[in-house]
CSV table of C-alpha atoms in Angstrom, one decimal:
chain,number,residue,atom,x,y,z
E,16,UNK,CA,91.5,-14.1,-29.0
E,17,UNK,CA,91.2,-17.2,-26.4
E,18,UNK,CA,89.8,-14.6,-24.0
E,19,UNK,CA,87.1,-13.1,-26.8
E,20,UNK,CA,86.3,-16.9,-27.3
E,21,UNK,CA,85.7,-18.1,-23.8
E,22,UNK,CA,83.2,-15.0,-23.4
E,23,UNK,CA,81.4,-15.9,-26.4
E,24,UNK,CA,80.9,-19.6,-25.0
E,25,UNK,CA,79.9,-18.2,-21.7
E,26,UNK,CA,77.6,-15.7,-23.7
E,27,UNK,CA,76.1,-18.4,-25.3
E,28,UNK,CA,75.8,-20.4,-22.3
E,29,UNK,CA,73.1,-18.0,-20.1
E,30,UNK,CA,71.4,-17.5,-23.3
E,31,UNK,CA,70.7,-21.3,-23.2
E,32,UNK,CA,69.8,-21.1,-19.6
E,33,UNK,CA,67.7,-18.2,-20.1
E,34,UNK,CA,65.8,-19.9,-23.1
E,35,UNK,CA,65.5,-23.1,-20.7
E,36,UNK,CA,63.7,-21.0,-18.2
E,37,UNK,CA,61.5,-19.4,-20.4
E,38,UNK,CA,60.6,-22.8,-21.9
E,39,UNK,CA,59.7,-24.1,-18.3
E,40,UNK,CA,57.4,-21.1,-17.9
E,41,UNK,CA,55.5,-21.4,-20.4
E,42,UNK,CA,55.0,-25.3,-20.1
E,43,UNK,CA,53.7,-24.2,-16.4
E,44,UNK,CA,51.5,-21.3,-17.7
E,45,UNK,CA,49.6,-24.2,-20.2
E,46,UNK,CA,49.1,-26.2,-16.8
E,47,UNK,CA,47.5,-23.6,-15.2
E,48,UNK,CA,45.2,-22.9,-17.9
E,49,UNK,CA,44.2,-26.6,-18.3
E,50,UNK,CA,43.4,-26.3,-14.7
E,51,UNK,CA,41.2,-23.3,-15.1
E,52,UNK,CA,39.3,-24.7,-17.9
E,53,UNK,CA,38.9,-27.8,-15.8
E,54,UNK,CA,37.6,-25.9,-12.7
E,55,UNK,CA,35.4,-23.9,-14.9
E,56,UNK,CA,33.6,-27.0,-16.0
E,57,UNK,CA,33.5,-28.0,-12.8
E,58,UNK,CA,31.9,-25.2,-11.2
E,59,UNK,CA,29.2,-25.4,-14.2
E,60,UNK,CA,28.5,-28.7,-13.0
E,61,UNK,CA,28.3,-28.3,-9.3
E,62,UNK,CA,25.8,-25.3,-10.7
E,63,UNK,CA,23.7,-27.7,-12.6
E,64,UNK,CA,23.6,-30.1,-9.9
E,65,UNK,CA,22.7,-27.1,-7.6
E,66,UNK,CA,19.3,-26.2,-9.8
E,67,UNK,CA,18.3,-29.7,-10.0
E,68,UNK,CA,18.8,-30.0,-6.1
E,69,UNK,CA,16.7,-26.5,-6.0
E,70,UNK,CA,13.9,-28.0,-8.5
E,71,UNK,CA,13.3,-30.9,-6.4
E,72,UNK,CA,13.6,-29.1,-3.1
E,73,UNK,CA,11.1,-26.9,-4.5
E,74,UNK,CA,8.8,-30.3,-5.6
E,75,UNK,CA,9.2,-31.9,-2.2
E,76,UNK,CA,8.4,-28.3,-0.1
E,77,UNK,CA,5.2,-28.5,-2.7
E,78,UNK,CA,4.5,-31.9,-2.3
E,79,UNK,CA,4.8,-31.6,1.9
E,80,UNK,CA,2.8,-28.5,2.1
E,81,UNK,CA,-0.6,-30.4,0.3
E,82,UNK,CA,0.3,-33.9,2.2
E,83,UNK,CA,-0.4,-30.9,5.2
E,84,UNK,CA,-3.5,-29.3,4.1
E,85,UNK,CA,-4.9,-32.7,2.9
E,86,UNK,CA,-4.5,-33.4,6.5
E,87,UNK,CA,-5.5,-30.8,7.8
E,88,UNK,CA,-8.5,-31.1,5.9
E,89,UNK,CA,-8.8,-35.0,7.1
E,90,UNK,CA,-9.8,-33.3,10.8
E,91,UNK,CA,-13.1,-32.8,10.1
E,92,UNK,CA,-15.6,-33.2,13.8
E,93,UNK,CA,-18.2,-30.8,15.3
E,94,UNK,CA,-20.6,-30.3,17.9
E,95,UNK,CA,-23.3,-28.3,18.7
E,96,UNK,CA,-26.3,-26.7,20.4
E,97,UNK,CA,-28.9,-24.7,19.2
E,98,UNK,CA,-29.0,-22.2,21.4
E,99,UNK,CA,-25.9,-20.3,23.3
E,100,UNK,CA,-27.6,-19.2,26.6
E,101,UNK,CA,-29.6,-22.8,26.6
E,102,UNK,CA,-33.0,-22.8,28.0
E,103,UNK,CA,-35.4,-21.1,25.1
E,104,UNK,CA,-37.5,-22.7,22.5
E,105,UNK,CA,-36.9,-22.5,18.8
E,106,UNK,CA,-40.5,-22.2,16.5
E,107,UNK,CA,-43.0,-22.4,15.5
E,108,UNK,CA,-42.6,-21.3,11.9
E,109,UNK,CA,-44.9,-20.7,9.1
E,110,UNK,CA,-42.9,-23.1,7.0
E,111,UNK,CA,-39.6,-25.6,7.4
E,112,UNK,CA,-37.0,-23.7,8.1
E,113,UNK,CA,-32.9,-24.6,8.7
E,114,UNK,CA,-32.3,-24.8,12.9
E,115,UNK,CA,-28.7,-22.6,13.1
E,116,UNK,CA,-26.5,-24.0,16.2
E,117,UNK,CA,-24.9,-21.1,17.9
E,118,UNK,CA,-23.5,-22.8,20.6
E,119,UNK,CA,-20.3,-24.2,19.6
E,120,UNK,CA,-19.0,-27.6,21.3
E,121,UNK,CA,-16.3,-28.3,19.1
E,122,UNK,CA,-16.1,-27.2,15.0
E,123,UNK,CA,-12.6,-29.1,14.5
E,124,UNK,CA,-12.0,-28.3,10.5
E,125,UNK,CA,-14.5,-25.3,10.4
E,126,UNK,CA,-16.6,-26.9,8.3
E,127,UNK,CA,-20.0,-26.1,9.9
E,128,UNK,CA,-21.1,-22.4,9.7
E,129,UNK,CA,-22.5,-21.5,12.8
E,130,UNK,CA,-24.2,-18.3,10.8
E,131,UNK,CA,-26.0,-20.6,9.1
E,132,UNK,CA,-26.3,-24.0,10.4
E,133,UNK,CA,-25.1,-25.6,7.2
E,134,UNK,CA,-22.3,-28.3,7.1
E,135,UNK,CA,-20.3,-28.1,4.0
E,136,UNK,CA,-18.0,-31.5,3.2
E,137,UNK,CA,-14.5,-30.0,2.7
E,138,UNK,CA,-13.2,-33.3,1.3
E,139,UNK,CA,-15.0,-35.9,-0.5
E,140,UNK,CA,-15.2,-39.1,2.5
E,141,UNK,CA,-18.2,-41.1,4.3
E,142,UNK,CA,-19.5,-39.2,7.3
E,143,UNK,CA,-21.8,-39.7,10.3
E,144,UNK,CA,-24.1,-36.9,11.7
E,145,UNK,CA,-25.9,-37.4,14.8
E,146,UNK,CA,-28.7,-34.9,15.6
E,147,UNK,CA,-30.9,-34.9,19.2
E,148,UNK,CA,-33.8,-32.4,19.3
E,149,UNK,CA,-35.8,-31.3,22.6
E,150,UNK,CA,-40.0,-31.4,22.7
E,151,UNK,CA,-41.4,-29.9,26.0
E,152,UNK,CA,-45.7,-31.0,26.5
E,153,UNK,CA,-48.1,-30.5,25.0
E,154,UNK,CA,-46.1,-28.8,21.9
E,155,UNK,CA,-45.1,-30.9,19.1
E,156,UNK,CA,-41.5,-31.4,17.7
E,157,UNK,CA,-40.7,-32.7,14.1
E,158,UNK,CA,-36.8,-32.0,12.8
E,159,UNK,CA,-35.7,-34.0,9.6
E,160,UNK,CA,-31.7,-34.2,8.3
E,161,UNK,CA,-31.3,-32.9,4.8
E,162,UNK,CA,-28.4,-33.5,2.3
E,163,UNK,CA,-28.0,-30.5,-0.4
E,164,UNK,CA,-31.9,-31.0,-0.9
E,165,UNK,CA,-32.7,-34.3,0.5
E,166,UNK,CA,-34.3,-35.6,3.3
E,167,UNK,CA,-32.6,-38.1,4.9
E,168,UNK,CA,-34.3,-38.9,8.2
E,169,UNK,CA,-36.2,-37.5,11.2
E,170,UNK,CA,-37.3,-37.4,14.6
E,171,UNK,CA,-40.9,-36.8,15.7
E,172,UNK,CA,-42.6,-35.9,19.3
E,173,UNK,CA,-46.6,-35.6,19.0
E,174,UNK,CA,-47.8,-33.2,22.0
E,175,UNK,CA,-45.6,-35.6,24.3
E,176,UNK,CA,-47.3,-35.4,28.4
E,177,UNK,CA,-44.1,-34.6,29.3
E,178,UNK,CA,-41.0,-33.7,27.8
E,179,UNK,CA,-39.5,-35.6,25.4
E,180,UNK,CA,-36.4,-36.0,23.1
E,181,UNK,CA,-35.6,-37.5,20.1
E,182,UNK,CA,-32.6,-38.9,18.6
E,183,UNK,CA,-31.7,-40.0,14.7
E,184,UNK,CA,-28.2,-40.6,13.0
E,185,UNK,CA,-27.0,-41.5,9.8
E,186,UNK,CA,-23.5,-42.2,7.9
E,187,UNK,CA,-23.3,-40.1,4.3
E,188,UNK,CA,-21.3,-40.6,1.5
E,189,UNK,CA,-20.5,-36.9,0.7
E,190,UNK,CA,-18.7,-34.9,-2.4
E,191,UNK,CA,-16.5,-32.1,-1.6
E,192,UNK,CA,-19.1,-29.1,-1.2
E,193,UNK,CA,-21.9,-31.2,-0.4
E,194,UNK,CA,-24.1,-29.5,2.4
E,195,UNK,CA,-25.7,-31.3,5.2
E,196,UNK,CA,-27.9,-29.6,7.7
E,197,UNK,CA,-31.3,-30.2,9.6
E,198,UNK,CA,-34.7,-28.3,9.4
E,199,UNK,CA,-37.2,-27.6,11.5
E,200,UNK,CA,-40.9,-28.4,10.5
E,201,UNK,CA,-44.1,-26.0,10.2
E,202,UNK,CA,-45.6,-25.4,13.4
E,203,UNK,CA,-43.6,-27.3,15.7
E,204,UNK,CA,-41.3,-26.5,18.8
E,205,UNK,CA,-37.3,-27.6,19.6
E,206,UNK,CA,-35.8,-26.2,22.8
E,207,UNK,CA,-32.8,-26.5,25.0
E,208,UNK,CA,-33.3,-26.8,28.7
E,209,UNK,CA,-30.3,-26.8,31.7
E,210,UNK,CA,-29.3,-30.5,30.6
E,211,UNK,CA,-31.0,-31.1,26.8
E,212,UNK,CA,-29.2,-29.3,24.1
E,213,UNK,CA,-31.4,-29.4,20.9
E,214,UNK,CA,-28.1,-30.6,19.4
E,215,UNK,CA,-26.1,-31.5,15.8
E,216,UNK,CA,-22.9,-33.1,15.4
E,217,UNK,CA,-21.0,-35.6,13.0
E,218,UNK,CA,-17.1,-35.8,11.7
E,219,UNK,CA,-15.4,-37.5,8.9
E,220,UNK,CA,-14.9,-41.4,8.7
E,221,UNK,CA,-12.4,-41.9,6.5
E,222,UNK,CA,-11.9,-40.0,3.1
E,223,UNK,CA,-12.1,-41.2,-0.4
């Protein structure tokens, strides 16, 4: 009977131990899922941070990429001559007509169209144009700067002796799309020679 009692105590003793273990277990299995939830909630936050890091990436990419082409567009400067292989005359013509530049010096911004000598403002700024026309004797030589539709000033040679040139310039306040160009008058003669380029130029001051 003392024997069949100590066996029940011991008995009764590993099932204690076991139940202890199983207690610890479990205790450990709840800190592990507080830790998952925690990390979980974590990760969605380091994922919200991460597409409001994106967003302004994305705003700042943007923002650089038109601080670029507003500079890009800021280089505005050309120069040129009327005629590429230099040494012909341009005129006379039955009415004013537009003088197109083919020889290109410099078109920095490609804002002059060398197809048809027009100079289009690709942001709104003050401008200066310079324009320089060639008269050879005994013709006459009247050219006149135009914005969109208005005369601006000219330059005049009246059946000079010799040859002669003329010279204008003026600074333009200019919209984006405004066109600037210079015209040739009725009955009257431009030409380039070796060192006199009938010439047009002019670049960007300062935008506004």
């Amino acid at each position: 009977m003392k024997m069949l009692a100590a066996q029940k105590t011991l008995l009764l003793l590993c099932v204690g131990v076991s139940l202890g273990h199983a207690f610890v277990t479990l205790e450990q299995f709840k800190s592990i899922e507080e830790r998952l939830k925690a990390t979980e909630e974590t990760l969605k936050e380091l994922k919200r941070e991460n597409e409001a890091l994106r967003t302004i990436t994305k705003a700042s990419s943007d923002k650089l990429e038109s601080i670029q082409a507003e500079n890009n567009a800021k280089k505005v400067a050309f120069s040129v001559g009327l005629l590429a292989s230099g040494e012909q005359k341009s005129g006379p013509y039955d009415t004013r007509t537009t003088l197109v530049y083919k020889k290109i010096f410099t078109n920095t911004g490609n804002a002059y169209d060398p197809n048809t000598g027009i100079f289009k403002a690709p942001v709104n700024g003050v401008y200066f144009f310079r324009f320089y026309a060639h008269a050879h004797t005994p013709t006459q030589m009247a050219v006149s700067l135009h914005k969109n539709d208005q005369l601006q000033c000219s330059v005049f040679s009246q059946k000079p002796f010799s040859n002669a040139n003329g010279s204008n310039g003026v600074v333009l306040s200019l919209q984006k799309g405004d066109e600037v160009y210079t015209q040739l008058w009725k009955n009257s003669w431009v030409y380039d020679d070796g060192n006199s380029y009938t010439s047009f130029s002019g670049f960007l001051l300062f935008s506004l």
